[in-house]
Structures are given as C-alpha cells and as structure tokens.
Tab-separated table of C-alpha atoms in Angstrom:
chain	number	residue	atom	x	y	z
A	1	MET	CA	126.340	10.786	33.407
A	2	ASN	CA	125.073	9.726	36.838
A	3	LYS	CA	121.654	10.922	38.008
A	4	PRO	CA	121.630	13.258	40.920
A	5	ARG	CA	121.418	11.616	44.342
A	6	LEU	CA	118.103	13.334	45.266
A	7	PHE	CA	116.498	12.051	42.081
A	8	ALA	CA	117.715	8.545	42.890
A	9	ILE	CA	116.288	8.761	46.434
A	10	ILE	CA	112.896	9.927	45.198
A	11	HIS	CA	112.628	7.022	42.737
A	12	ASN	CA	113.800	4.508	45.280
A	13	PRO	CA	110.674	2.700	46.449
A	14	ASN	CA	112.024	2.198	49.960
A	15	TRP	CA	112.651	5.903	50.604
A	16	LEU	CA	109.513	7.318	49.034
A	17	PRO	CA	107.272	7.380	52.120
A	18	LEU	CA	109.953	9.127	54.141
A	19	VAL	CA	110.371	11.749	51.415
A	20	ILE	CA	106.644	12.396	51.306
A	21	ILE	CA	106.457	12.756	55.068
A	22	SER	CA	109.405	15.171	55.113
A	23	MET	CA	107.841	17.294	52.396
A	24	ALA	CA	104.577	17.310	54.262
A	25	LEU	CA	106.259	18.383	57.480
A	26	LEU	CA	108.096	21.210	55.747
A	27	PHE	CA	104.939	22.448	54.107
A	28	VAL	CA	102.869	22.202	57.249
A	29	THR	CA	105.520	24.013	59.301
A	30	GLY	CA	105.537	26.895	56.809
A	31	VAL	CA	101.784	27.176	56.930
A	32	SER	CA	101.849	27.016	60.726
A	33	LEU	CA	104.324	29.823	60.990
A	34	ALA	CA	102.216	31.964	58.713
A	35	CYS	CA	99.068	31.218	60.690
A	36	ASN	CA	100.664	32.017	64.043
A	37	ALA	CA	101.909	35.453	63.063
A	38	PRO	CA	100.952	38.008	65.786
A	39	ALA	CA	97.830	40.108	65.234
A	40	ASP	CA	96.734	43.390	66.729
A	41	SER	CA	93.419	42.301	68.218
A	42	SER	CA	91.425	39.314	69.456
A	43	ASP	CA	89.251	39.376	66.322
A	44	THR	CA	92.354	39.121	64.166
A	45	LYS	CA	93.613	36.134	66.213
A	46	THR	CA	90.367	34.253	65.801
A	47	THR	CA	90.298	34.873	62.084
A	48	THR	CA	93.907	33.749	61.718
A	49	GLU	CA	93.197	30.538	63.622
A	50	MET	CA	90.253	29.644	61.360
A	51	ASP	CA	92.272	30.387	58.261
A	52	GLY	CA	95.140	28.249	59.561
A	53	ASN	CA	92.884	25.223	60.214
A	54	GLN	CA	91.285	25.541	56.811
A	55	ALA	CA	94.699	25.708	55.196
A	56	LEU	CA	95.766	22.593	57.058
A	57	LYS	CA	92.748	20.668	55.797
A	58	GLU	CA	93.349	21.725	52.245
A	59	THR	CA	97.025	20.815	52.615
A	60	GLN	CA	96.029	17.397	53.945
A	61	VAL	CA	93.916	16.656	50.940
A	62	ALA	CA	96.540	17.898	48.533
A	63	LEU	CA	99.288	15.842	50.154
A	64	ASN	CA	97.169	12.735	50.178
A	65	LEU	CA	96.517	13.074	46.457
A	66	GLU	CA	100.122	13.860	45.739
A	67	ALA	CA	101.347	10.941	47.799
A	68	THR	CA	98.910	8.633	46.068
A	69	GLN	CA	99.907	9.829	42.640
A	70	ILE	CA	103.593	9.422	43.399
A	71	ALA	CA	103.007	6.002	44.780
A	72	LEU	CA	101.077	4.911	41.686
A	73	GLN	CA	103.654	6.371	39.367
A	74	SER	CA	106.482	4.646	41.188
A	75	GLY	CA	104.694	1.349	41.393
A	76	LEU	CA	104.548	1.191	45.162
A	77	PRO	CA	102.277	-1.315	46.755
A	78	GLU	CA	99.020	0.065	48.074
A	79	SER	CA	100.018	-0.710	51.600
A	80	GLN	CA	102.970	1.656	51.421
A	81	THR	CA	100.832	4.331	49.868
A	82	GLN	CA	98.354	4.113	52.743
A	83	THR	CA	101.236	4.205	55.190
A	84	ALA	CA	102.484	7.473	53.697
A	85	GLN	CA	99.005	8.957	53.844
A	86	ALA	CA	98.615	7.939	57.457
A	87	ALA	CA	101.940	9.479	58.403
A	88	THR	CA	100.985	12.683	56.666
A	89	GLN	CA	97.626	12.683	58.468
A	90	ILE	CA	99.318	12.221	61.842
A	91	THR	CA	101.732	15.044	61.157
A	92	ILE	CA	98.933	17.397	60.108
A	93	GLU	CA	96.851	16.533	63.148
A	94	ASP	CA	99.794	17.112	65.456
A	95	GLN	CA	100.429	20.476	63.884
A	96	ALA	CA	96.747	21.368	64.081
A	97	THR	CA	96.780	20.543	67.776
A	98	LEU	CA	99.839	22.718	68.260
A	99	ASN	CA	98.175	25.559	66.355
A	100	ALA	CA	95.082	25.299	68.505
A	101	GLN	CA	97.127	25.445	71.685
A	102	ILE	CA	98.994	28.474	70.435
A	103	ALA	CA	95.718	30.169	69.461
A	104	THR	CA	94.192	29.370	72.834
A	105	GLN	CA	97.143	30.811	74.680
A	106	ALA	CA	97.012	33.919	72.530
A	107	ALA	CA	93.288	34.284	73.190
A	108	GLN	CA	93.710	34.076	76.933
A	109	PRO	CA	94.002	37.469	78.626
A	110	THR	CA	97.516	38.360	79.592
A	111	ASP	CA	97.911	38.818	83.297
A	112	SER	CA	98.395	42.482	83.937
A	113	PRO	CA	101.038	43.433	86.421
A	114	PRO	CA	99.592	44.321	89.797
A	115	PRO	CA	98.820	47.968	90.082
A	116	THR	CA	101.603	49.965	91.538
A	117	ASN	CA	100.579	51.585	94.763
A	118	THR	CA	101.487	55.165	94.079
A	119	VAL	CA	102.160	57.018	97.263
A	120	GLU	CA	101.195	60.616	96.851
A	121	VAL	CA	103.518	62.793	98.829
A	122	PRO	CA	101.555	65.773	100.076
A	123	VAL	CA	103.004	68.943	98.742
A	124	SER	CA	103.300	71.542	101.404
A	125	GLU	CA	101.734	74.623	99.950
A	126	PRO	CA	102.787	77.929	101.366
A	127	PRO	CA	100.173	79.248	103.738
A	128	ALA	CA	97.726	81.599	102.155
A	129	ALA	CA	98.636	85.164	102.711
A	130	GLN	CA	96.509	86.532	105.470
A	131	PRO	CA	95.107	89.973	104.866
A	132	THR	CA	97.060	92.365	106.907
A	133	THR	CA	95.051	94.451	109.252
A	134	GLU	CA	95.767	97.973	108.290
A	135	PRO	CA	95.616	100.414	111.116
A	136	SER	CA	92.640	102.641	110.755
A	137	ALA	CA	93.609	105.822	108.956
A	138	VAL	CA	90.894	107.696	110.811
A	139	ALA	CA	90.574	107.714	114.560
A	140	GLN	CA	87.441	105.951	115.786
A	141	PRO	CA	84.834	107.660	118.015
A	142	SER	CA	86.027	105.913	121.178
A	143	ASP	CA	89.581	106.990	120.419
A	144	ILE	CA	88.426	110.531	119.664
A	145	ASP	CA	86.743	110.846	123.031
A	146	ALA	CA	89.888	109.687	124.800
A	147	LEU	CA	92.052	112.059	122.780
A	148	ILE	CA	89.720	114.973	123.460
A	149	GLN	CA	89.913	114.301	127.185
A	150	ASP	CA	93.699	114.517	126.923
A	151	SER	CA	93.846	117.498	124.573
A	152	LYS	CA	95.717	120.779	125.068
A	153	ILE	CA	93.645	123.900	124.436
A	154	LEU	CA	94.506	127.600	124.412
A	155	LEU	CA	91.700	130.053	125.226
A	156	PHE	CA	91.396	133.801	124.627
A	157	GLU	CA	88.031	135.402	125.490
A	158	ASN	CA	87.965	139.190	125.780
A	159	VAL	CA	84.677	139.808	127.581
A	160	THR	CA	85.961	139.372	131.126
A	161	LYS	CA	86.188	143.093	131.892
A	162	ILE	CA	82.695	144.049	130.718
A	163	PRO	CA	81.721	141.678	132.463
A	164	LEU	CA	79.696	139.217	130.436
A	165	PRO	CA	79.131	135.514	130.978
A	166	ARG	CA	81.940	133.580	129.345
A	167	TYR	CA	80.163	131.294	126.947
A	168	ILE	CA	83.313	129.674	125.554
A	169	LYS	CA	84.748	128.842	128.966
A	170	GLN	CA	81.375	127.465	130.024
A	171	ALA	CA	81.276	125.205	126.970
A	172	LEU	CA	84.733	123.831	127.817
A	173	ASP	CA	83.708	123.127	131.387
A	174	ASN	CA	80.476	121.462	130.262
A	175	LEU	CA	82.543	119.068	128.106
A	176	GLY	CA	84.642	118.113	131.114
A	177	LEU	CA	87.725	119.910	129.811
A	178	SER	CA	88.300	122.310	132.711
A	179	ARG	CA	91.828	120.918	133.217
A	180	ASN	CA	92.732	120.882	129.540
A	181	TYR	CA	92.941	124.556	128.655
A	182	VAL	CA	95.179	127.508	129.375
A	183	ASP	CA	92.921	130.495	130.009
A	184	THR	CA	94.496	133.817	128.996
A	185	LYS	CA	91.162	135.604	129.510
A	186	ASP	CA	91.519	138.988	127.726
A	187	ALA	CA	95.299	139.362	128.233
A	188	ILE	CA	96.388	139.832	124.636
A	189	GLY	CA	100.097	139.766	125.518
A	190	THR	CA	99.773	136.450	127.356
A	191	PHE	CA	97.760	135.044	124.503
A	192	LYS	CA	100.502	136.021	122.024
A	193	ALA	CA	103.180	134.489	124.234
A	194	GLU	CA	101.326	131.189	124.403
A	195	LEU	CA	100.846	131.113	120.628
A	196	LEU	CA	104.590	131.531	120.174
A	197	SER	CA	105.654	129.267	123.044
A	198	GLY	CA	106.191	126.234	120.849
A	199	THR	CA	103.502	124.276	122.634
A	200	ASP	CA	101.764	121.742	120.415
A	201	TRP	CA	98.231	122.971	120.887
A	202	ASP	CA	95.396	120.743	119.739
A	203	LEU	CA	92.925	123.613	119.626
A	204	VAL	CA	93.027	127.400	119.838
A	205	LEU	CA	89.802	129.181	120.828
A	206	VAL	CA	89.529	132.914	120.129
A	207	GLY	CA	86.564	135.012	121.256
A	208	VAL	CA	86.996	138.588	120.046
A	209	GLU	CA	83.559	139.920	120.959
A	210	ALA	CA	84.191	143.023	123.072
A	211	ARG	CA	84.343	146.071	120.879
A	212	SER	CA	88.099	146.092	120.801
A	213	SER	CA	90.105	144.158	118.318
A	214	ILE	CA	93.344	142.309	117.667
A	215	GLU	CA	96.185	143.337	115.423
A	216	GLY	CA	96.805	141.884	111.993
A	217	GLU	CA	99.922	140.059	113.232
A	218	PHE	CA	97.714	137.514	115.017
A	219	PHE	CA	96.485	136.216	111.700
A	220	ASP	CA	100.054	135.162	110.978
A	221	TYR	CA	100.064	133.232	114.244
A	222	PHE	CA	96.733	131.662	113.375
A	223	ASN	CA	98.078	130.567	109.990
A	224	GLU	CA	101.108	128.987	111.624
A	225	GLN	CA	98.929	126.999	114.005
A	226	VAL	CA	96.588	125.824	111.243
A	227	ASN	CA	99.478	124.817	109.025
A	228	LYS	CA	100.712	122.544	111.836
A	229	GLY	CA	97.298	120.865	112.000
A	230	THR	CA	95.968	122.667	115.041
A	231	GLY	CA	92.234	123.266	115.271
A	232	LEU	CA	90.981	126.858	115.426
A	233	VAL	CA	87.650	128.475	116.281
A	234	LEU	CA	87.672	132.231	115.716
A	235	GLU	CA	84.863	134.573	116.721
A	236	ILE	CA	85.540	138.080	115.373
A	237	TRP	CA	83.148	140.891	114.631
A	238	ASP	CA	85.246	143.447	112.682
A	239	LEU	CA	87.120	141.633	109.906
A	240	ASP	CA	86.202	144.421	107.515
A	241	GLU	CA	88.172	146.898	109.624
A	242	ILE	CA	91.333	144.818	109.926
A	243	ALA	CA	93.335	146.072	106.989
A	244	GLY	CA	96.460	144.521	105.580
A	245	ALA	CA	97.629	141.447	103.725
A	246	LYS	CA	97.922	139.304	106.853
A	247	ALA	CA	94.194	139.025	107.501
A	248	THR	CA	93.539	138.642	103.790
A	249	SER	CA	96.063	135.818	103.550
A	250	PHE	CA	94.442	133.985	106.438
A	251	LEU	CA	90.972	134.287	104.922
A	252	SER	CA	92.245	133.242	101.484
A	253	SER	CA	93.804	130.088	102.901
A	254	CYS	CA	90.386	129.280	104.352
A	255	GLY	CA	88.612	129.952	101.058
A	256	VAL	CA	86.390	132.805	102.209
A	257	LYS	CA	86.380	136.578	101.960
A	258	VAL	CA	84.534	139.490	103.505
A	259	GLN	CA	81.448	140.321	101.486
A	260	SER	CA	80.328	143.353	103.489
A	261	ASP	CA	79.922	144.804	106.937
A	262	TRP	CA	76.773	143.690	108.792
A	263	TYR	CA	76.069	147.021	110.340
A	264	ASP	CA	73.036	147.848	112.457
A	265	PRO	CA	70.595	145.418	110.868
A	266	PRO	CA	66.894	145.862	111.729
A	267	LEU	CA	65.788	144.055	114.828
A	268	THR	CA	63.589	141.935	112.612
A	269	ALA	CA	66.532	140.864	110.428
A	270	ARG	CA	68.982	139.318	112.867
A	271	SER	CA	67.896	135.698	112.564
A	272	ILE	CA	70.602	133.264	111.478
A	273	TRP	CA	69.703	130.195	109.388
A	274	TRP	CA	71.483	126.897	108.966
A	275	LEU	CA	72.669	126.612	105.360
A	276	TYR	CA	74.255	123.183	105.695
A	277	GLY	CA	72.016	121.573	108.257
A	278	GLU	CA	73.490	118.058	107.876
A	279	SER	CA	76.871	119.206	109.165
A	280	PRO	CA	77.918	117.427	112.376
A	281	VAL	CA	78.566	120.878	113.813
A	282	PHE	CA	74.802	121.061	114.380
A	283	HIS	CA	74.423	117.498	115.698
A	284	GLU	CA	77.467	116.342	117.698
A	285	PRO	CA	77.358	116.142	120.601
A	286	ASN	CA	74.295	118.408	120.902
A	287	GLU	CA	71.098	118.657	118.865
A	288	GLY	CA	68.328	121.207	118.551
A	289	MET	CA	70.163	124.526	118.724
A	290	SER	CA	68.793	127.532	116.854
A	291	LEU	CA	69.860	131.128	116.270
A	292	VAL	CA	66.577	132.210	114.753
A	293	ASN	CA	65.622	133.818	118.053
A	294	TYR	CA	67.851	136.623	119.242
A	295	ASN	CA	68.263	139.122	122.072
A	296	PRO	CA	70.771	141.747	120.877
A	297	TYR	CA	73.348	142.974	123.343
A	298	TRP	CA	75.534	144.973	120.923
A	299	ALA	CA	74.165	148.009	119.151
A	300	GLY	CA	75.434	149.240	115.845
A	301	ASP	CA	77.863	146.878	114.216
A	302	ALA	CA	76.481	143.316	114.417
A	303	GLY	CA	79.433	141.694	112.653
A	304	ASP	CA	80.468	140.898	109.081
A	305	LEU	CA	79.038	138.937	106.146
A	306	LEU	CA	81.198	136.332	104.375
A	307	LYS	CA	81.265	134.899	100.884
A	308	ILE	CA	82.793	131.647	99.622
A	309	SER	CA	85.710	132.235	97.242
A	310	ASN	CA	85.615	130.719	93.761
A	311	GLY	CA	86.989	127.159	93.678
A	312	SER	CA	87.066	126.933	97.456
A	313	ASP	CA	86.209	123.825	99.455
A	314	ALA	CA	85.028	125.927	102.399
A	315	VAL	CA	81.463	125.362	103.591
A	316	MET	CA	79.062	128.110	104.555
A	317	LEU	CA	77.321	126.668	107.591
A	318	ALA	CA	74.939	129.520	108.478
A	319	GLY	CA	73.853	132.883	107.067
A	320	THR	CA	71.336	135.669	107.204
A	321	TYR	CA	69.445	134.477	104.075
A	322	ALA	CA	68.257	130.895	104.031
A	323	GLN	CA	68.294	130.726	100.207
A	324	GLU	CA	71.844	132.064	99.857
A	325	LYS	CA	74.217	129.124	100.305
A	326	ASN	CA	77.532	130.773	99.461
A	327	SER	CA	77.067	134.391	100.526
A	328	TYR	CA	75.651	136.538	103.291
A	329	GLY	CA	77.225	134.054	105.637
A	330	VAL	CA	78.184	134.436	109.272
A	331	LEU	CA	79.541	130.943	110.030
A	332	ALA	CA	82.006	129.066	107.796
A	333	SER	CA	84.110	125.916	108.012
A	334	CYS	CA	87.359	125.192	106.174
A	335	HIS	CA	90.621	123.230	106.308
A	336	GLU	CA	88.682	119.961	106.474
A	337	ASN	CA	86.576	121.160	109.406
A	338	ARG	CA	89.597	122.020	111.536
A	339	VAL	CA	88.788	125.740	111.307
A	340	ILE	CA	85.513	127.535	112.062
A	341	ILE	CA	85.081	131.285	111.564
A	342	GLN	CA	82.147	133.050	113.278
A	343	THR	CA	81.374	136.702	112.407
A	344	TYR	CA	78.269	137.303	114.535
A	345	SER	CA	78.384	138.188	118.246
A	346	SER	CA	77.574	135.347	120.632
A	347	HIS	CA	75.885	137.521	123.248
A	348	ASP	CA	73.225	138.672	120.769
A	349	TYR	CA	71.594	135.205	120.974
A	350	ARG	CA	70.210	132.990	123.672
A	351	GLN	CA	72.829	131.691	126.047
A	352	ASP	CA	71.722	128.056	126.094
A	353	ASP	CA	71.784	127.771	122.290
A	354	VAL	CA	75.122	129.551	122.010
A	355	VAL	CA	76.889	127.520	124.722
A	356	ARG	CA	75.720	124.183	123.328
A	357	LEU	CA	76.721	125.303	119.851
A	358	TRP	CA	80.193	126.183	121.125
A	359	GLU	CA	80.408	122.716	122.652
A	360	ASN	CA	79.816	121.347	119.164
A	361	PHE	CA	82.433	123.689	117.705
A	362	ILE	CA	84.998	122.455	120.195
A	363	TYR	CA	84.162	118.791	119.780
A	364	ASN	CA	84.145	118.780	115.976
A	365	THR	CA	87.301	120.832	115.463
A	366	LEU	CA	89.167	118.607	117.910
A	367	GLN	CA	87.894	115.531	116.103
A	368	ALA	CA	89.008	116.936	112.743
A	369	HIS	CA	92.390	117.777	114.252
A	370	PHE	CA	92.993	114.251	115.574
A	371	GLU	CA	91.808	112.699	112.323
A	372	TYR	CA	94.256	114.934	110.481
A	373	GLU	CA	97.092	113.847	112.759
A	374	ALA	CA	96.211	110.151	112.326
A	375	ARG	CA	96.819	110.212	108.566
C-alpha cells in the first residue's frame, strides 16, 4: 500500500522547511485572531495585547524546538534547520508587528461625530390668563355721591299747617338736593298718588309728626316700595294706635315690633341714647349730634317704644335706656340699612342736632339703596 501523499511530503527533506513555516503561520494566525478579539474597555485591550505577545514568544520557542527536532529526526543538514527557524522567527515578528499596530489602533480614541447643533424651536405658550377685572359689586363713595345728586326723592311732612319749621325739607336742601324731591307737604292724597304713580323712587321720606295720623293702607305702599329696593325713612309717633295686619306686616318685615306706648314721660326722662354708636348713621356725613338734650314741644304722647323681634337682623340704633340694646328703642334700622324707623318726635329736640341727623338718615339710606341696586 502506498503511503499517503502528506506523509511523503513531510519526510521529504526538500519540503520540510516549507511545511514547518506553513504550520507556524497557521498557528500564529490562530493565536493572532484570538488575541485581537474585541474587548469592552481599554483595560481589557491592554491586557489582551500583553497576553498575545507573550503567547507569540512562547509559540516561537516551541516552534523552534519542534523544527529542530524534526530536522534532526529527518537528518536535515544544520543549515536547513537554521533556515527553518529563521523563517519561523520572521513570520512571528511580522505577526507581532501586525498585532501591535492593531492594538495601537484600538487604543486610540475613536473620533466622535461632531455634535449636532440642535435648534430649539421656541414653543409658543398661550398667554397667561389675565385676571379679569370684576366690576365692583358695591358702589364706591365717589359713585354714591354722584348717584345721590341724581336721585329721585318723595317727601311727605305733615307739619306745614301748624306751622313748624320743616326739619326734613331743610336737611334735603342742606345736602344740595332741592331739585331732587317731590314735596307733597301734608297733602295725604297727593302723597298716595305719588306712591302709586309707578315712579322709581330712590327714597321716600315720611314725617308723621303732627298729631294726626295715616291710615293702615299706607303700610302696604311702604312695603311695596321697600320690596323694590327703595329707601325709606319713616317718622311716626302713634304706631301703637294703628290697628290692623297691614302695619303689623310692615313692622314684621323690618324685624321690630311695638313694645309699648311712650306716653307722657317725665321731663327728666326724655333723653335718647345711642345704642349702636359705630353706625354710620351717626357719622356720615355729619358727626357730633346728640339727643340727650331736649326741649319738648308735644305734650302727652311722646311716641312709641320698639323691641327687636327674635331672630331679626334689625339694629336698634337709639333708645331711652343706654343699657338696653334690643328694647325700649326709638330708632331702628332694617332691610340692610335701607329703612329707618323713628318713633320719637323731631321737634322735641334741638333743631341743629335733628336736622344734621336727618341729613345722615337721607345720605345713608340712599347709599344703602344704590348698593342694593348695584348687586
């Protein structure tokens, strides 16, 4: 049987060096590929490079020994053996150089791509919501003054035939409102006609001081005006004598009731005291009024005493006993200050104090009326 061709080539002295070199190249290439495998970090690359060089050196030594042994066994001359070793050495050195270049290139930092200039497109945000300016729910003082100067007022004052100075008319004129009111004087029929005329009155002023009275039907008319928002100042001395549900209904809507008749009080017991002194009724537009001092004009019945009803929001402004805040009253406010009820007689007190106090009544009830309408 013939020997295999590879075996014959290996034992052929002329081909042996070439075989050794080829084997060396194959081995070195395998080691090189293993050494140049990619790593995850620079430290790993450096370690791989050192391991690859060390492996190449060890391979060199092993191949030299193997080539020498093969040469001796095959009887090759020493010169051919040295030639094979030199060729192996050259191949290893070339591979080592290649490995070093590869390692150097791997160690060099990779050029990063130039940063992309990101153009930020401004996002148009919706404009912030501006707080809306709410119209004032309550008329301001400057507006109030203008409204008062343009107000429509109905006046009934029944002392013209006595005759007595007309304190209410004087108060209106002092406030510069002489062109703003319809003066019915003591004509009760005319007064009724004006109440029912459909006119949108801002304020109704009623002075029932002469010792005559008005019928219960007028309290219905007063209720109608108040329910529309009209201001009302009522001076009346004989509420206790006005019988019927109409007067009672009017007083109930205000939150007050008649406590008793204030009949013929001693001359030393007619002083009236402020019970709610911080009320603007005593401060706007006038200050410093007092009803402690008196000069009675009317004998006998001085008026009526009022009491605040349970659960009422009415305010007792003045009374005959300073310590009694909800009873023995002669001046009350209700319907959010749009209504003032007075049960003493104006001409029993000093004119200057009474007129200036009526100016305050007029001013404050008109203000409350316009504030009510502005809501």
